[in-house]
Short mmCIF file of C-alpha atoms in Angstrom, two decimals:
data_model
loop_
_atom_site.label_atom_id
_atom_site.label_comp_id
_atom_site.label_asym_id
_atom_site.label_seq_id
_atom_site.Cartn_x
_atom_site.Cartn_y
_atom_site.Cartn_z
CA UNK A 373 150.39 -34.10 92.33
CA UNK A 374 146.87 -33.07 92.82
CA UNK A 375 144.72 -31.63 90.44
CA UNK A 376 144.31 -28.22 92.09
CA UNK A 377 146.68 -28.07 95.09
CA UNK A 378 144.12 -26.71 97.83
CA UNK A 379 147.25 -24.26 99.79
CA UNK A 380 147.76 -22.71 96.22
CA UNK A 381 144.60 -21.99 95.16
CA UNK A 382 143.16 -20.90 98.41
CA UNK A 383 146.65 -18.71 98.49
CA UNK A 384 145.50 -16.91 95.34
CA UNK A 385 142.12 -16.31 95.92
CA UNK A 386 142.98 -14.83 99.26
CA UNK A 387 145.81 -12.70 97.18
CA UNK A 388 143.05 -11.94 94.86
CA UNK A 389 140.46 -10.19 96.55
CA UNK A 390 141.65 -6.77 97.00
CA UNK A 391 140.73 -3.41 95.57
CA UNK A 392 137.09 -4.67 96.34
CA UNK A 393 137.00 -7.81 94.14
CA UNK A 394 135.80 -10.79 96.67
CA UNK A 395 137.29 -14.49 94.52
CA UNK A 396 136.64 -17.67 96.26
CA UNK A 397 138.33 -20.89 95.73
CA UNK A 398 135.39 -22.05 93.22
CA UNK A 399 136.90 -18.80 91.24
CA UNK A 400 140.54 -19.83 90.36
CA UNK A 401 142.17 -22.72 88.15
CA UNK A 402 145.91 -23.13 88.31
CA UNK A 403 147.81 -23.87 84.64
CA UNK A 404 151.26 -24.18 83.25
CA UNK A 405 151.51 -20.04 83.14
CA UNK A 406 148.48 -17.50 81.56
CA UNK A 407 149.54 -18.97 77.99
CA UNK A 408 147.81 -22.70 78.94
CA UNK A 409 144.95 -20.78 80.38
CA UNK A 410 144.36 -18.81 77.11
CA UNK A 411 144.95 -22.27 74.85
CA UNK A 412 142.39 -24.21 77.58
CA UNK A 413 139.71 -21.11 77.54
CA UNK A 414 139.77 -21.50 73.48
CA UNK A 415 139.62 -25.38 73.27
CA UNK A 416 136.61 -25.36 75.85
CA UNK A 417 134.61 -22.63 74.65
CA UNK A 418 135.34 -22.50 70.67
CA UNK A 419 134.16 -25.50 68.03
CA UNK A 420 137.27 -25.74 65.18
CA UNK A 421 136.39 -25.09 61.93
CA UNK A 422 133.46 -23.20 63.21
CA UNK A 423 134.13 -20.64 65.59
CA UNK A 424 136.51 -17.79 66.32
CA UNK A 425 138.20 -15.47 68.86
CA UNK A 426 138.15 -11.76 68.90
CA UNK A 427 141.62 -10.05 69.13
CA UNK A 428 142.29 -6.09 69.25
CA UNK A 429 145.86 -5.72 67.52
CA UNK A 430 148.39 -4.43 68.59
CA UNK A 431 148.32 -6.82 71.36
CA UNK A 432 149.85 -10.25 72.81
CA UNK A 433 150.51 -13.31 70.41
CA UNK A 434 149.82 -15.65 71.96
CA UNK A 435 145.89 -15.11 71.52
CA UNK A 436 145.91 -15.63 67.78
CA UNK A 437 148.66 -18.72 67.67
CA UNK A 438 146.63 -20.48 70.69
CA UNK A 439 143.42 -20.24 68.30
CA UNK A 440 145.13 -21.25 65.20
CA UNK A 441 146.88 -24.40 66.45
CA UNK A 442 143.33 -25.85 67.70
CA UNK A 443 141.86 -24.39 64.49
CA UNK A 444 139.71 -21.48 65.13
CA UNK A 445 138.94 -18.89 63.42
CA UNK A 446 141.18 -15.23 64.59
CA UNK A 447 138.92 -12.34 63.85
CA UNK A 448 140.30 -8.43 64.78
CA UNK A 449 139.01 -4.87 65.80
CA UNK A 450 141.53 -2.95 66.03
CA UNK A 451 142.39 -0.65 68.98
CA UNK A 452 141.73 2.67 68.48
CA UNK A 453 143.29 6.26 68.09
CA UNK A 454 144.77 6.24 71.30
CA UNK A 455 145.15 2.41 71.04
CA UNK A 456 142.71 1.79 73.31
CA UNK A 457 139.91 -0.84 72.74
CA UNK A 458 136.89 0.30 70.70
CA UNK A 459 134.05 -1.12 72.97
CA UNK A 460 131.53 -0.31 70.36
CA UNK A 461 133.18 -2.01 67.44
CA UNK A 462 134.24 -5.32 69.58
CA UNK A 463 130.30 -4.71 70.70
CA UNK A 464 128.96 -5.01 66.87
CA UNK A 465 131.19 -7.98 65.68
CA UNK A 466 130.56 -9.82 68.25
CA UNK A 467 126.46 -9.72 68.08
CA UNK A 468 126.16 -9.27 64.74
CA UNK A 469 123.90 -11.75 63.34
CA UNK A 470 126.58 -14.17 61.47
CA UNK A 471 129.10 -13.69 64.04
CA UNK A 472 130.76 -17.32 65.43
CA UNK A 473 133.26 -14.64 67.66
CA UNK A 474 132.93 -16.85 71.90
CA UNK A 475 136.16 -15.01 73.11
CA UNK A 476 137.60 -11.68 72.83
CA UNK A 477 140.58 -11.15 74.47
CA UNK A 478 141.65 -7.66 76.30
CA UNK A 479 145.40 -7.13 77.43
CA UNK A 480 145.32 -4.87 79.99
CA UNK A 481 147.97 -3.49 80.65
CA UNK A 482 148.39 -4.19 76.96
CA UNK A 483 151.23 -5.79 75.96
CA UNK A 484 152.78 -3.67 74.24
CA UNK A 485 151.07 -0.67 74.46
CA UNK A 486 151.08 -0.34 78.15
CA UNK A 487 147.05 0.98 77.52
CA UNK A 488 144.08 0.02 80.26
CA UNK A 489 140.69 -1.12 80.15
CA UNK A 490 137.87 1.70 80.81
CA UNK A 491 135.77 -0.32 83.46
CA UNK A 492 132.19 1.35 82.98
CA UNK A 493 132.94 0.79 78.99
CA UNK A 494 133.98 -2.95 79.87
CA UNK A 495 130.98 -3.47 82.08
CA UNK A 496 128.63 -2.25 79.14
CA UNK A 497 130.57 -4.36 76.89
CA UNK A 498 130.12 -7.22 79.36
CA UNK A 499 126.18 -6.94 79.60
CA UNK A 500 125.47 -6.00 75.82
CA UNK A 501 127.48 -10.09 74.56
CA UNK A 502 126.16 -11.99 77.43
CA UNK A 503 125.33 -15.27 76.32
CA UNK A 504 126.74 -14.60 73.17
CA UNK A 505 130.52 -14.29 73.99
CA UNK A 506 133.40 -14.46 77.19
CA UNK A 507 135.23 -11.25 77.49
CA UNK A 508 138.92 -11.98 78.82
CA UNK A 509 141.06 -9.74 80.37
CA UNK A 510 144.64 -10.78 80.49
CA UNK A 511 146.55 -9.15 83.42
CA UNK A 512 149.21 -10.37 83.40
CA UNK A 513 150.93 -7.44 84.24
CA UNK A 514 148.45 -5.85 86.77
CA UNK A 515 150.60 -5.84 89.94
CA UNK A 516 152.21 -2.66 88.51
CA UNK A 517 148.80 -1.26 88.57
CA UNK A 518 146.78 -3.39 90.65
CA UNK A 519 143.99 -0.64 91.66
CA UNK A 520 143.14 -0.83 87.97
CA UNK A 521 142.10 -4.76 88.17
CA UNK A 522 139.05 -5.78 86.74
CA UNK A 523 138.25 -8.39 89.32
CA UNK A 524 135.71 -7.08 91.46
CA UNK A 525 133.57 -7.15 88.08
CA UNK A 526 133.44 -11.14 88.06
CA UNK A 527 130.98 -11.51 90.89
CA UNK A 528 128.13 -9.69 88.71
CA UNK A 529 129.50 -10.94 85.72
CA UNK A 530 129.72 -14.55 84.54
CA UNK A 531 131.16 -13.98 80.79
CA UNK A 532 134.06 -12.26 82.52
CA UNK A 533 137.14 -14.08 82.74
CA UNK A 534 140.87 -12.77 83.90
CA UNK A 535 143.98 -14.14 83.34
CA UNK A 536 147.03 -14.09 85.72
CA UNK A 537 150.26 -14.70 86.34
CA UNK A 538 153.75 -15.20 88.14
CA UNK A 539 156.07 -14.72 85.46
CA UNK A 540 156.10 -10.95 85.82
CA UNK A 541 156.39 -9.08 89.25
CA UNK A 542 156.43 -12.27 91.05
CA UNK A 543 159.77 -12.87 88.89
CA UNK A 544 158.42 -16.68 88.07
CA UNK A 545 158.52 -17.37 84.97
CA UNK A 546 160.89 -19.89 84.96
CA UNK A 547 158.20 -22.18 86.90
CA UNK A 548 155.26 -21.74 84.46
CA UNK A 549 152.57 -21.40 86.75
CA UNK A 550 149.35 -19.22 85.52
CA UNK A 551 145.88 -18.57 87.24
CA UNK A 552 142.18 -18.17 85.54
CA UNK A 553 139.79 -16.00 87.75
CA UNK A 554 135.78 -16.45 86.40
CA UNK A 555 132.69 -17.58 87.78
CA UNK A 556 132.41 -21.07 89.41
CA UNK A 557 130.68 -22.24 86.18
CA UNK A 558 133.27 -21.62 83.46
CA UNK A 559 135.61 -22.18 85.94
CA UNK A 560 134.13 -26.13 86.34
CA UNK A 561 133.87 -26.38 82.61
CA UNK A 562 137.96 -25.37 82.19
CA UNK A 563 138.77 -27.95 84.68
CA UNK A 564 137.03 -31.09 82.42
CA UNK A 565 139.39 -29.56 79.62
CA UNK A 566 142.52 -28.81 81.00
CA UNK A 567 145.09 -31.87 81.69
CA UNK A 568 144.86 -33.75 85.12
CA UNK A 569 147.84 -32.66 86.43
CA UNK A 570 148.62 -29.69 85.29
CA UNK A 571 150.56 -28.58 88.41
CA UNK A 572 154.10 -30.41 89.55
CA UNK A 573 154.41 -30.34 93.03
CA UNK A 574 157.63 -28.40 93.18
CA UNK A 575 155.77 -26.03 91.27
CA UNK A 576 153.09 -25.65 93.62
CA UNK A 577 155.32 -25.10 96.54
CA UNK A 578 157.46 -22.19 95.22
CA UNK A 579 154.18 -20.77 94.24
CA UNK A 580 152.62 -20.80 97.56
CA UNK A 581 155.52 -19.24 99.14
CA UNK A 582 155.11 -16.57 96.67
CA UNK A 583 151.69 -16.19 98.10
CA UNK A 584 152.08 -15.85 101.63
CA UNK A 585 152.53 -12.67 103.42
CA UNK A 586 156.40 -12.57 103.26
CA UNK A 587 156.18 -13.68 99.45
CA UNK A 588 154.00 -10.56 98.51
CA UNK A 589 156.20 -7.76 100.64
CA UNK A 590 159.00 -9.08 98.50
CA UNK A 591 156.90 -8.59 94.76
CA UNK A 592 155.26 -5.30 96.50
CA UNK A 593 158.60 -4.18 97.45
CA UNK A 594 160.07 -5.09 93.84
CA UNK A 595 157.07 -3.44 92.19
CA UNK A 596 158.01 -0.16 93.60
CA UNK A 597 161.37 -0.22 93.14
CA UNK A 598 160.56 -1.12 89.31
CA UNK A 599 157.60 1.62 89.15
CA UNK A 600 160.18 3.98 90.70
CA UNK A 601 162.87 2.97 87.94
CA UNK A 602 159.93 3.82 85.15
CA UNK A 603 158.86 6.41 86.22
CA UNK A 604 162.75 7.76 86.30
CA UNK A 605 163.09 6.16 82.68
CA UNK A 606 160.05 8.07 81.39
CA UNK A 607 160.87 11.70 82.46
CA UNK A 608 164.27 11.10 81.35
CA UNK A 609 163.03 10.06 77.74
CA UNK A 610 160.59 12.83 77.32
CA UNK A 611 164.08 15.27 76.49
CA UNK A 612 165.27 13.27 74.12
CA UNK A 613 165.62 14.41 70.47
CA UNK A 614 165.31 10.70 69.10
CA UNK A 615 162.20 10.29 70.91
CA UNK A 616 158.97 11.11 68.99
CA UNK A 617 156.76 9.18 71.31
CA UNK A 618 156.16 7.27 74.82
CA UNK A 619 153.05 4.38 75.36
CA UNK A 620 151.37 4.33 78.63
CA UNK A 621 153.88 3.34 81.44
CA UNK A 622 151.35 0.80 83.70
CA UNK A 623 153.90 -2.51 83.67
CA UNK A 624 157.31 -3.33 83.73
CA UNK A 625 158.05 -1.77 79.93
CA UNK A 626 157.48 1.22 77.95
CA UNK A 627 157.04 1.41 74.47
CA UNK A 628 159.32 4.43 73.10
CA UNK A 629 158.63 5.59 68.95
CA UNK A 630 162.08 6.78 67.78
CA UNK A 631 162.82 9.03 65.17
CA UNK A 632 164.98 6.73 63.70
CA UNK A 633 164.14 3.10 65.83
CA UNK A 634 167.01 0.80 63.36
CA UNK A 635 170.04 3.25 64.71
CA UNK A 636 168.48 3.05 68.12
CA UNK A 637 168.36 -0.65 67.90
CA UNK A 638 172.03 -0.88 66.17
CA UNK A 639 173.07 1.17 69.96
CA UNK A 640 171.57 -0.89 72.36
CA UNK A 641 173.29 -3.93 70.49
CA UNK A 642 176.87 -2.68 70.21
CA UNK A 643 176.12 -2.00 74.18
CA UNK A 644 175.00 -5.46 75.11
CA UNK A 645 171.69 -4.21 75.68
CA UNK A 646 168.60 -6.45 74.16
CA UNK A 647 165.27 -5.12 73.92
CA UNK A 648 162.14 -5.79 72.02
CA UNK A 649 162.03 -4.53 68.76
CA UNK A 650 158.12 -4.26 67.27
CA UNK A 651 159.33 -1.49 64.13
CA UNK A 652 157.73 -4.37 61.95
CA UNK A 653 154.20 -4.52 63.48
CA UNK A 654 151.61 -2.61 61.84
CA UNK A 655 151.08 0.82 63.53
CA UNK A 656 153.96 0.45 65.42
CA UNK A 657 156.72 1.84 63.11
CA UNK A 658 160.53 2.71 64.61
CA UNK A 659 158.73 1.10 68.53
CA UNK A 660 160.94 -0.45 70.53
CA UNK A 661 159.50 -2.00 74.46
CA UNK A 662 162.11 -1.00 76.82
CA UNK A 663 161.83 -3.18 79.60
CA UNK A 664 162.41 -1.68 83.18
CA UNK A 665 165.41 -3.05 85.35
CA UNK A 666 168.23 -1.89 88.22
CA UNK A 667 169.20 1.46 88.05
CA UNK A 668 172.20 0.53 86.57
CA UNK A 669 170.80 -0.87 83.91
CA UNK A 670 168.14 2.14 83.20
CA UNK A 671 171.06 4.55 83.53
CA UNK A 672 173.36 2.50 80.40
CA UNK A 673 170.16 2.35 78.85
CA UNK A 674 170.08 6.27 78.99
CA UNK A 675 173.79 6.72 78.36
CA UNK A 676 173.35 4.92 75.10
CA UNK A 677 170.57 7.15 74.16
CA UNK A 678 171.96 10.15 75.00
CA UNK A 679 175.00 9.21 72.78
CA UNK A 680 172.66 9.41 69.49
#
């Protein structure tokens, strides 16, 4: 296969520039889904035994396991309040004069917070650690929210990198097939790093037919319907007793605190319903993700509340 199949990439730069971002073909590597792109960005830009990545917890895995199995360094500020990032804390560790942080990586939406990046905090945050560190924004979420993307910043901003994906509202994930947006210059230093052929062909077909115009009505269409079906979940959770609090609803989840998130958990089981339990992650206590499906599904989920 080749390296970069030219229909896929040129698909997803076209796909890319919307909501005023303008990504050219020079802008975009393809990899085995967002998690390669986050393991190549840390074993191009970070030494082992030297440097380290910045993570704001509670937030995606992968970051920290991706830097600990090339052995680098995982250094934290956590989110805030409101569990949103604290611009001027990831600001200070990263320039302070012993810090060895080259990436911090943003979720946004946060997985699994659901929170969202403030973009004229981001863009200070971007021009105070130039040249010191990259600031990367995982979306992989962000076609539940896409007016919120952060790509129209990478044209001014060359230590801004996104990450992207087709697991989620493209309903991929089964093919493994990711996407970096940056400048043309980290871009060209990812692509000495990452494997030389990191896309299968069959791979790069489906993909590209999830591009094209009839392959985005269908995720736009299932977006909606999904939004719709959270936005139905949400109200209906806000008059629930054993419901002390609801995350941000930007992707295809929402993170419910329960009064009581181990009988909660105990329900959905007995019901053949799985979800993601985070109870044991710090500042997350009796949390449980509720990821959005059918209506049918939302309306069991419901039923099995409402029988607490």
């Amino acid at each position: 296969p080749e390296f970069q199949p030219p229909a896929l990439i040129a698909g997803y730069a076209n796909y890319a520039s919307i909501h005023g971002a303008s990504i050219s073909t020079e802008q975009v590597l393809t990899s085995r889904g967002a998690d390669e792109s986050i393991e190549i960005l840390i074993r191009t830009f970070c030494e082992p035994s030297k440097d380290s990545i910045l993570i704001c917890p509670p937030t995606y895995g992968m970051y920290a396991i991706s830097a600990e199995t090339c052995g680098v360094q995982v250094d934290e500020v956590a989110l805030d309040g409101n569990f949103d990032v604290d611009y001027i804390a990831v600001e200070q560790a990263v320039n302070k004069a012993d810090s060895q942080v080259k990436i911090v990586f943003l979720c946004a939406p946060n997985n699994p917070t659901g929170n969202m990046l403030d973009k004229a905090k981001l863009v200070k945050l971007l021009q105070a650690t130039k040249g010191n560190a990259l600031i990367v924004a995982d979306e992989a979420y962000i076609e539940f929210c896409p007016e919120l993307s952060q790509a129209d910043l990478i044209q001014d901003h060359e230590n801004l990198v996104i990450t992207r994906t087709l697991s989620k509202a493209f309903a991929l994930a089964s093919i493994r097939c990711g996407f970096t947006l940056a400048q043309a210059s980290v871009i060209e230093m990812m692509s000495k790093v990452i494997a030389p052929y990191p896309v299968p062909e069959p791979v790069a077909q489906i993909a590209t037919e999830a591009l094209s115009t009839q392959g985005l009505e269908v995720m736009r269409e299932r977006v909606a319907i999904l939004n719709n079906n959270r936005m139905v979940l949400a109200n209906a959770l806000q008059q629930l007793d054993c419901v002390t609090d609801i995350f941000p609803a930007t992707g295809n989840f929402v993170l419910v605190r329960f009064v009581d998130s181990k009988k909660v958990w105990q329900a959905f089981s007995e019901n053949g319903i799985i979800m993601r339990d985070f109870a044991s992650k710090k500042r997350l206590e009796n949390c449980i993700r509720i990821s959005i499906g059918n209506v049918d599904e939302m309306q069991k989920t419901l039923k099995t509340l409402n029988s607490l």
